[in-house]
CSV table of C-alpha atoms and ligand atoms in Angstrom, one decimal:
chain,number,residue,atom,x,y,z
H,25,MET,CA,33.0,8.6,3.3
H,26,ASN,CA,36.8,9.3,2.6
H,27,ASP,CA,38.6,6.2,0.9
H,28,ALA,CA,41.9,7.6,2.4
H,29,LEU,CA,40.7,6.5,5.9
H,30,MET,CA,40.4,3.2,7.2
H,31,HIS,CA,36.8,2.0,7.6
H,32,THR,CA,37.2,1.7,11.5
H,33,TYR,CA,34.1,3.7,12.0
H,34,ASN,CA,30.5,4.0,10.6
H,35,ARG,CA,30.2,7.9,10.6
H,36,LEU,CA,27.4,10.0,11.0
H,37,PRO,CA,26.8,12.1,8.0
H,38,VAL,CA,27.4,15.3,9.9
H,39,THR,CA,30.6,17.4,10.4
H,40,LEU,CA,30.9,19.2,13.5
H,41,VAL,CA,32.9,22.5,12.7
H,42,ARG,CA,32.8,24.5,16.4
H,43,GLY,CA,31.4,24.4,19.7
H,44,THR,CA,31.2,26.3,23.1
H,45,GLY,CA,30.0,24.7,26.2
H,46,ALA,CA,27.5,22.0,25.8
H,47,ARG,CA,26.7,23.2,22.2
H,48,VAL,CA,28.2,22.3,18.8
H,49,TRP,CA,27.6,23.5,15.2
H,50,ASP,CA,28.0,21.7,12.1
H,51,SER,CA,28.9,22.8,8.8
H,52,GLU,CA,25.4,23.9,7.5
H,53,GLY,CA,25.1,26.0,10.5
H,54,ARG,CA,22.9,23.6,12.7
H,55,GLU,CA,23.0,23.7,16.4
H,56,TYR,CA,23.1,20.6,18.3
H,57,LEU,CA,23.3,19.9,22.3
H,58,ASP,CA,25.9,17.7,23.0
H,59,ALA,CA,25.2,15.0,25.6
H,60,LEU,CA,28.2,12.7,24.7
H,61,ALA,CA,31.2,15.2,25.1
H,62,GLY,CA,33.3,13.2,22.7
H,63,ILE,CA,32.6,10.3,24.9
H,64,ALA,CA,33.1,11.6,28.3
H,65,VAL,CA,36.3,13.6,27.0
H,66,CYS,CA,35.1,17.3,27.0
H,67,GLY,CA,34.0,17.6,30.6
H,68,LEU,CA,34.3,21.4,30.3
H,69,GLY,CA,32.6,21.5,27.3
H,70,HIS,CA,34.0,22.9,24.0
H,71,ALA,CA,36.3,25.7,23.5
H,72,HIS,CA,36.7,26.1,27.3
H,73,PRO,CA,38.7,29.4,27.3
H,74,ALA,CA,41.1,28.3,30.1
H,75,VAL,CA,42.1,25.6,28.1
H,76,ALA,CA,42.5,27.3,24.9
H,77,GLU,CA,44.5,29.9,26.6
H,78,ALA,CA,46.8,27.3,28.3
H,79,VAL,CA,47.4,25.4,25.2
H,80,ALA,CA,47.8,28.5,23.2
H,81,ASP,CA,50.4,30.0,25.6
H,82,GLN,CA,52.2,26.6,25.8
H,83,ALA,CA,52.4,26.2,22.2
H,84,ARG,CA,54.2,29.5,21.8
H,85,THR,CA,56.5,28.6,24.4
H,86,LEU,CA,57.5,24.8,24.4
H,87,VAL,CA,55.2,22.1,22.8
H,88,HIS,CA,57.4,18.9,23.6
H,89,VAL,CA,60.8,18.0,25.0
H,90,SER,CA,62.0,14.2,25.7
H,91,ASN,CA,61.2,12.5,29.1
H,92,ASN,CA,64.9,12.7,29.0
H,93,TYR,CA,64.6,16.1,30.6
H,94,ARG,CA,62.7,17.5,33.5
H,95,ILE,CA,59.1,18.6,32.6
H,96,PRO,CA,58.0,21.0,35.6
H,97,HIS,CA,54.1,21.0,34.3
H,98,GLN,CA,54.4,17.1,34.3
H,99,GLU,CA,55.5,17.0,37.8
H,100,GLU,CA,52.9,19.6,38.9
H,101,LEU,CA,50.1,17.8,37.1
H,102,GLY,CA,51.4,14.5,38.5
H,103,ARG,CA,51.4,15.9,41.8
H,104,ARG,CA,47.9,17.2,41.9
H,105,LEU,CA,46.5,14.3,40.2
H,106,VAL,CA,48.2,11.8,42.8
H,107,ALA,CA,46.8,13.8,45.8
H,108,LEU,CA,43.2,13.8,44.4
H,109,ALA,CA,43.4,10.0,43.8
H,110,GLY,CA,45.1,9.5,47.1
H,111,HIS,CA,48.0,7.6,45.2
H,112,ASP,CA,51.8,8.5,45.2
H,113,ARG,CA,53.2,8.4,41.5
H,114,ALA,CA,52.1,9.1,38.1
H,115,PHE,CA,52.9,7.8,34.5
H,116,PHE,CA,51.8,10.0,31.8
H,117,CYS,CA,50.8,8.6,28.4
H,118,ASN,CA,48.5,9.6,25.5
H,119,SER,CA,45.5,7.6,25.8
H,120,GLY,CA,43.5,5.3,27.9
H,121,ALA,CA,44.5,2.1,26.4
H,122,GLU,CA,48.2,3.1,27.0
H,123,ALA,CA,47.3,4.0,30.7
H,124,ASN,CA,45.8,0.5,31.1
H,125,GLU,CA,48.9,-1.1,29.2
H,126,THR,CA,51.1,0.6,31.9
H,127,ALA,CA,48.8,-1.0,34.6
H,128,LEU,CA,49.1,-4.4,33.3
H,129,LYS,CA,52.8,-4.0,33.0
H,130,ILE,CA,53.0,-3.1,36.6
H,131,ALA,CA,50.9,-6.1,37.6
H,132,ARG,CA,53.2,-8.4,35.5
H,133,ARG,CA,56.2,-7.1,37.0
H,134,TRP,CA,54.9,-6.7,40.5
H,135,GLY,CA,53.9,-10.6,40.1
H,136,HIS,CA,57.2,-11.6,39.2
H,137,GLN,CA,58.7,-9.7,42.1
H,138,GLN,CA,56.4,-11.8,44.3
H,139,GLY,CA,57.8,-15.0,42.9
H,140,ILE,CA,54.6,-15.6,40.6
H,141,ASP,CA,56.0,-17.2,37.4
H,142,GLU,CA,53.1,-16.3,35.0
H,143,PRO,CA,51.1,-13.7,36.9
H,144,ALA,CA,47.4,-13.4,36.1
H,145,VAL,CA,45.0,-10.2,36.4
H,146,ILE,CA,41.4,-11.0,37.2
H,147,VAL,CA,39.0,-8.9,34.8
H,148,CYS,CA,35.2,-8.6,34.4
H,149,GLU,CA,32.6,-9.7,31.9
H,150,ARG,CA,31.4,-6.8,29.9
H,151,SER,CA,34.3,-4.8,30.7
H,152,PHE,CA,36.1,-2.5,28.6
H,153,HIS,CA,39.6,-1.6,28.5
H,154,GLY,CA,40.9,-0.6,25.0
H,155,ARG,CA,42.1,-1.7,21.7
H,156,THR,CA,45.7,-2.5,21.9
H,157,LEU,CA,46.1,-6.3,22.1
H,158,ALA,CA,46.6,-6.8,25.8
H,159,THR,CA,43.8,-4.3,26.3
H,160,LEU,CA,41.4,-5.9,24.2
H,161,SER,CA,42.3,-9.2,25.7
H,162,ALA,CA,41.4,-7.8,28.9
H,163,THR,CA,38.2,-6.6,27.7
H,164,GLY,CA,35.2,-8.8,28.0
H,165,ASN,CA,33.4,-8.5,24.7
H,166,ARG,CA,34.2,-11.0,22.2
H,167,LYS,CA,33.4,-8.8,19.3
H,168,ILE,CA,36.3,-6.4,20.3
H,169,GLN,CA,38.4,-9.5,20.3
H,170,ALA,CA,37.3,-11.4,17.4
H,171,GLY,CA,39.9,-11.8,14.6
H,172,PHE,CA,42.7,-10.7,16.7
H,173,GLU,CA,43.8,-14.0,18.2
H,174,PRO,CA,45.8,-15.3,19.7
H,175,LEU,CA,44.9,-13.0,22.6
H,176,VAL,CA,47.3,-12.2,25.2
H,177,GLN,CA,47.3,-14.6,28.1
H,178,GLY,CA,47.1,-14.2,31.9
H,179,PHE,CA,43.4,-13.0,32.2
H,180,VAL,CA,40.9,-14.7,34.4
H,181,ARG,CA,37.4,-13.5,33.7
H,182,VAL,CA,34.7,-13.2,36.4
H,183,PRO,CA,31.1,-11.9,36.4
H,184,TYR,CA,30.8,-8.3,37.3
H,185,GLY,CA,29.7,-7.6,40.7
H,186,ASP,CA,30.1,-11.3,41.9
H,187,LEU,CA,32.6,-11.2,44.9
H,188,GLU,CA,32.0,-15.0,45.6
H,189,ALA,CA,33.5,-15.7,41.9
H,190,VAL,CA,36.6,-13.6,42.9
H,191,GLU,CA,36.7,-15.9,45.9
H,192,ARG,CA,36.5,-19.1,43.9
H,193,VAL,CA,39.5,-17.8,41.8
H,194,ALA,CA,41.4,-17.2,44.9
H,195,ARG,CA,40.7,-20.7,46.0
H,196,ASN,CA,41.7,-22.4,42.6
H,197,ARG,CA,44.7,-20.5,41.6
H,198,THR,CA,48.0,-19.2,43.0
H,199,ASN,CA,49.4,-17.0,40.2
H,200,VAL,CA,46.8,-13.9,40.5
H,201,ALA,CA,48.8,-10.7,40.8
H,202,ALA,CA,45.9,-8.2,40.3
H,203,VAL,CA,42.3,-7.1,39.8
H,204,LEU,CA,41.6,-4.8,37.1
H,205,VAL,CA,37.9,-3.4,37.2
H,206,GLU,CA,35.9,-0.5,36.1
H,207,PRO,CA,33.8,0.9,39.2
H,208,VAL,CA,31.4,1.7,36.6
H,209,GLN,CA,31.2,-0.2,33.3
H,210,GLY,CA,30.9,2.4,30.5
H,211,GLU,CA,31.1,0.7,27.3
H,212,GLY,CA,29.5,-2.3,28.7
H,213,GLY,CA,26.2,-0.5,29.1
H,214,VAL,CA,26.6,2.4,32.0
H,215,ARG,CA,26.6,-0.7,34.7
H,216,LEU,CA,27.0,0.5,38.3
H,217,ALA,CA,29.2,-1.7,40.6
H,218,PRO,CA,26.7,-3.2,43.2
H,219,GLU,CA,26.9,-1.4,46.5
H,220,GLY,CA,30.0,-2.6,48.3
H,221,TYR,CA,31.6,-4.5,45.5
H,222,ILE,CA,34.7,-2.3,44.8
H,223,ALA,CA,35.0,-2.1,48.8
H,224,GLY,CA,35.1,-6.2,48.8
H,225,LEU,CA,37.5,-6.2,45.8
H,226,ARG,CA,39.7,-4.1,48.1
H,227,GLU,CA,39.3,-6.3,50.9
H,228,ALA,CA,40.0,-9.4,48.8
H,229,CYS,CA,43.3,-7.8,47.4
H,230,ASP,CA,44.5,-6.9,50.8
H,231,ARG,CA,43.6,-10.4,51.9
H,232,TYR,CA,45.3,-12.3,49.2
H,233,GLY,CA,48.0,-9.8,48.5
H,234,TRP,CA,46.7,-8.7,44.9
H,235,LEU,CA,47.1,-5.1,43.5
H,236,LEU,CA,43.4,-3.3,42.9
H,237,MET,CA,43.6,-1.8,39.7
H,238,CYS,CA,40.6,0.7,38.8
H,239,ASP,CA,40.5,1.8,35.4
H,240,GLU,CA,38.7,5.3,35.6
H,241,ILE,CA,39.3,6.3,32.2
H,242,GLN,CA,35.6,7.2,31.8
H,243,SER,CA,34.4,7.2,35.2
H,244,GLY,CA,37.4,9.6,36.7
H,245,MET,CA,37.7,13.2,36.5
H,246,GLY,CA,34.7,14.1,38.5
H,247,ARG,CA,32.1,12.7,35.7
H,248,THR,CA,30.4,10.5,38.5
H,249,GLY,CA,30.1,13.6,41.2
H,250,ARG,CA,33.4,12.1,42.8
H,251,TRP,CA,37.0,12.9,41.6
H,252,PHE,CA,37.3,9.3,41.0
H,253,ALA,CA,34.2,6.7,41.3
H,254,GLN,CA,36.1,4.2,43.7
H,255,GLN,CA,35.6,7.2,46.1
H,256,HIS,CA,32.0,6.3,46.2
H,257,ASP,CA,32.8,3.1,48.1
H,258,ALA,CA,35.5,4.9,50.2
H,259,VAL,CA,38.2,2.6,48.4
H,260,THR,CA,41.6,3.8,47.4
H,261,ALA,CA,43.1,1.4,44.8
H,262,ASP,CA,46.7,0.5,44.2
H,263,VAL,CA,46.5,1.5,40.7
H,264,THR,CA,44.0,3.7,38.8
H,265,THR,CA,44.0,4.7,35.3
H,266,VAL,CA,42.8,8.1,33.9
H,267,ALA,CA,42.7,9.4,30.4
H,268,LYS,CA,39.5,10.9,28.4
H,269,ALA,CA,38.5,14.0,30.3
H,270,LEU,CA,42.2,14.7,31.8
H,271,GLY,CA,43.0,17.2,28.8
H,272,ASN,CA,39.5,18.0,27.7
H,273,GLY,CA,40.2,16.6,24.3
H,274,VAL,CA,44.2,17.1,24.3
H,275,PRO,CA,45.4,13.6,24.2
H,276,ILE,CA,46.8,12.5,27.6
H,277,GLY,CA,46.4,9.7,29.9
H,278,ALA,CA,47.8,8.6,33.2
H,279,CYS,CA,48.5,5.6,35.2
H,280,LEU,CA,48.5,6.5,39.0
H,281,ALA,CA,50.0,4.0,41.9
H,282,ARG,CA,50.6,4.0,45.2
H,283,GLY,CA,52.7,2.3,47.6
H,284,ALA,CA,54.7,-0.6,46.4
H,285,ALA,CA,52.9,-0.5,43.0
H,286,ALA,CA,54.2,3.0,42.5
H,287,GLU,CA,57.8,1.8,42.7
H,288,VAL,CA,57.6,-1.3,40.2
H,289,LEU,CA,58.4,0.5,37.0
H,290,VAL,CA,62.1,2.0,36.9
H,291,PRO,CA,64.2,3.4,34.3
H,292,GLY,CA,64.3,1.3,31.1
H,293,SER,CA,61.2,-0.8,32.3
H,294,HIS,CA,58.6,1.5,30.5
H,295,GLY,CA,58.5,4.7,28.5
H,296,THR,CA,56.9,6.9,26.1
H,297,THR,CA,57.8,9.7,23.4
H,298,PHE,CA,55.2,11.8,23.7
H,299,GLY,CA,53.6,11.0,27.1
H,300,GLY,CA,53.3,13.9,29.5
H,301,ASN,CA,54.7,16.6,27.2
H,302,PRO,CA,54.3,20.1,28.2
H,303,LEU,CA,51.5,20.8,25.8
H,304,ALA,CA,49.3,18.2,26.9
H,305,CYS,CA,50.4,18.7,30.8
H,306,ARG,CA,49.1,22.4,30.3
H,307,ALA,CA,45.7,21.2,29.2
H,308,GLY,CA,45.6,18.9,32.3
H,309,ILE,CA,46.5,21.6,34.8
H,310,ALA,CA,44.0,23.8,33.1
H,311,VAL,CA,41.3,21.1,33.6
H,312,LEU,CA,42.0,20.8,37.2
H,313,ASP,CA,42.2,24.4,37.9
H,314,THR,CA,38.9,25.0,36.2
H,315,MET,CA,37.1,21.9,37.8
H,316,GLU,CA,38.2,23.3,41.1
H,317,GLN,CA,37.4,26.9,40.6
H,318,GLU,CA,34.0,26.0,39.2
H,319,ASP,CA,33.3,23.2,41.7
H,320,LEU,CA,32.6,20.9,38.8
H,321,VAL,CA,32.7,17.7,40.7
H,322,ALA,CA,29.8,18.7,42.9
H,323,ARG,CA,27.8,20.1,40.0
H,324,ALA,CA,28.3,16.6,38.2
H,325,ALA,CA,26.7,15.1,41.3
H,326,GLU,CA,24.0,17.6,41.5
H,327,LEU,CA,23.1,17.6,37.8
H,328,GLY,CA,23.2,13.8,37.6
H,329,ARG,CA,20.4,13.6,40.3
H,330,ARG,CA,18.5,16.2,38.5
H,331,MET,CA,18.5,14.4,35.2
H,332,GLN,CA,18.3,11.0,36.7
H,333,ALA,CA,14.9,12.2,38.6
H,334,ARG,CA,13.5,14.0,35.4
H,335,PHE,CA,14.3,10.6,33.5
H,336,ARG,CA,12.4,8.7,36.1
H,337,GLU,CA,9.4,11.2,36.0
H,338,ARG,CA,9.3,11.0,32.1
H,339,LEU,CA,10.0,7.3,31.2
H,340,GLY,CA,10.1,5.4,34.7
H,341,ASP,CA,6.7,3.6,33.9
H,342,HIS,CA,7.4,3.1,30.4
H,343,PRO,CA,7.0,-0.5,29.4
H,344,GLY,CA,10.2,-0.3,27.0
H,345,VAL,CA,12.4,1.2,29.4
H,346,THR,CA,14.1,-1.7,31.5
H,347,GLU,CA,16.2,0.3,33.7
H,348,ILE,CA,17.4,4.0,34.4
H,349,ARG,CA,21.0,4.1,35.8
H,350,ALA,CA,23.2,7.0,36.7
H,351,SER,CA,26.2,7.8,38.5
H,352,GLY,CA,26.6,11.6,38.6
H,353,LEU,CA,26.8,12.4,34.8
H,354,MET,CA,27.1,9.0,33.5
H,355,LEU,CA,23.7,7.9,32.5
H,356,GLY,CA,22.3,5.1,30.9
H,357,ILE,CA,18.6,4.2,29.9
H,358,GLU,CA,18.3,0.6,29.4
H,359,LEU,CA,15.5,-0.6,26.8
H,360,ALA,CA,14.2,-3.7,26.0
H,361,ASP,CA,14.9,-3.6,22.4
H,362,ASP,CA,18.1,-2.8,20.6
H,363,CYS,CA,18.1,0.9,19.7
H,364,ALA,CA,21.1,2.0,17.8
H,365,THR,CA,19.0,3.8,15.4
H,366,LEU,CA,18.2,6.1,18.2
H,367,VAL,CA,21.5,7.8,17.6
H,368,ARG,CA,20.5,9.1,14.1
H,369,GLU,CA,17.1,9.8,15.4
H,370,ALA,CA,18.7,11.9,18.2
H,371,LEU,CA,20.9,13.7,15.7
H,372,ASN,CA,18.1,14.7,13.5
H,373,ALA,CA,16.3,16.1,16.7
H,374,GLY,CA,19.5,18.0,17.4
H,375,PHE,CA,21.1,15.8,20.2
H,376,LEU,CA,24.5,14.1,20.3
H,377,ILE,CA,24.1,10.7,22.4
H,378,ASN,CA,25.3,7.2,22.0
H,379,VAL,CA,24.0,3.8,22.3
H,380,THR,CA,26.2,1.1,23.9
H,381,ALA,CA,25.8,-2.8,24.3
H,382,GLY,CA,23.1,-2.4,21.7
H,383,ASN,CA,20.2,-1.4,24.0
H,384,VAL,CA,21.5,1.3,26.5
H,385,ILE,CA,21.3,4.8,25.7
H,386,ARG,CA,24.3,6.3,27.2
H,387,LEU,CA,24.5,10.1,27.9
H,388,LEU,CA,27.9,11.7,29.1
H,389,PRO,CA,27.1,15.5,28.8
H,390,PRO,CA,29.9,18.0,29.7
H,391,LEU,CA,30.1,18.8,33.5
H,392,VAL,CA,29.6,22.6,32.5
H,393,ILE,CA,26.2,22.0,31.1
H,394,GLY,CA,23.3,24.4,32.2
H,395,ASP,CA,20.3,23.3,34.1
H,396,ASP,CA,17.9,24.3,31.2
H,397,GLU,CA,20.3,22.4,28.7
H,398,ALA,CA,20.2,19.1,30.7
H,399,ASP,CA,16.4,19.4,31.0
H,400,ARG,CA,16.0,19.8,27.4
H,401,ILE,CA,18.3,16.8,26.6
H,402,VAL,CA,15.9,14.7,29.4
H,403,ASP,CA,12.8,15.9,27.6
H,404,GLY,CA,14.3,15.3,23.9
H,405,ILE,CA,15.6,11.6,24.7
H,406,SER,CA,12.4,10.9,26.4
H,407,ALA,CA,10.4,11.9,23.6
H,408,LEU,CA,12.5,10.1,21.2
H,409,VAL,CA,12.2,7.0,23.3
H,410,ARG,CA,8.5,7.2,23.2
H,411,THR,CA,8.1,7.7,19.5
H,412,PHE,CA,10.7,4.7,19.2
H,413,TYR,CA,7.9,2.4,20.8
H,414,GLU,CA,5.1,3.9,19.1
H,415,SER,CA,6.1,3.5,15.5
Q,512,PLP,C1,37.8,4.6,26.5
Q,512,PLP,C2,38.3,3.8,27.4
Q,512,PLP,C3,39.3,2.9,27.4
Q,512,PLP,C4,40.2,3.2,26.4
Q,512,PLP,O1,40.5,4.6,26.0
Q,512,PLP,P1,41.4,5.1,24.9
Q,512,PLP,O2,41.8,6.4,25.0
Q,512,PLP,O3,40.3,5.2,23.6
Q,512,PLP,O4,42.4,4.1,24.4
Q,512,PLP,C5,39.7,2.2,28.4
Q,512,PLP,N1,38.8,1.8,29.6
Q,512,PLP,C6,37.7,2.5,29.7
Q,512,PLP,C7,36.9,2.3,31.0
Q,512,PLP,C8,37.2,3.7,28.7
Q,512,PLP,O5,35.8,4.0,28.9
């Protein structure tokens, strides 16, 4: 514990000093298998040579220029990202929260353009959208909001997966401008949207003239076995936010938009000093190149099926296991009991994992992980769950 750092995290007593692929080593030389990837950030694993080379080359050439100038790497990354998402324009920033702030600003400004005085955004229970004031206000978790009141106004909350609740909002309010939703809730416990939910939201947005805004900060960039999780439902949102895996660890986020939503922000209405600088964009381009060359989106789908099937074999009939959920390499093992202590048990056994929502083991391994490594994770975590219920 270092007194020079604000106590915003209860850190585990281990210092990770280097990595390669899905393996990392601590300062004592101990090896771990990484089933978390820095919370869905290092999709290409650690120290990927393509990213390392791109970042080093760009650092020797030009790290940063102001957005007052053209930035060809930003233009290329924008072009390629919007093509993958079926959107039209990108705004680059440095984090997920900033990407969502951009989306929320688009929703409000777009609402005003429609003649709505106090535009509101529909958000879901158990959602997570970030830690800035607006994004924590959008987040459906009282713990994250507590102590930071007054919250930003203009959010209407509905249960996740409940289309009828959205219809009720439509009947009762005339000031809705947008819906902000995670196609798979990550922090909320790896909760998959029920079949047809995102498509139903798309229809509702079309019917009522709202923007559909998908927070794909965790679920995007191939994690679920599609470039963007909304694509499982054959949906294209009006606004999509990405971050986490976009730079494989180099901080970069993006707010993608299409149609009218892509024209809302104009010079003077939004901006950023660092967002989309040459260094971050080179990392993003190297990520896209590698994902395409190594076909990692299909790999995420295949490996996700493999891990899910193996978990079902190992734990499917265990009385302590409530549900096994997965979308590609976003996996959640829900237990009947709070199991935060399993994070430390896993660390001791040589695995980096996460527990979210108190009782859901969350696994987000790198997309480059090998079959054997994936099997070792499933077997290791399954054994830990069994021990957890034996002791
Ligand atoms: C991580 C995350 C965010 C916040 O991203 P930061 O980079 O931590 O600001 C927002 N939404 C979702 C779904 C996330 O998983």
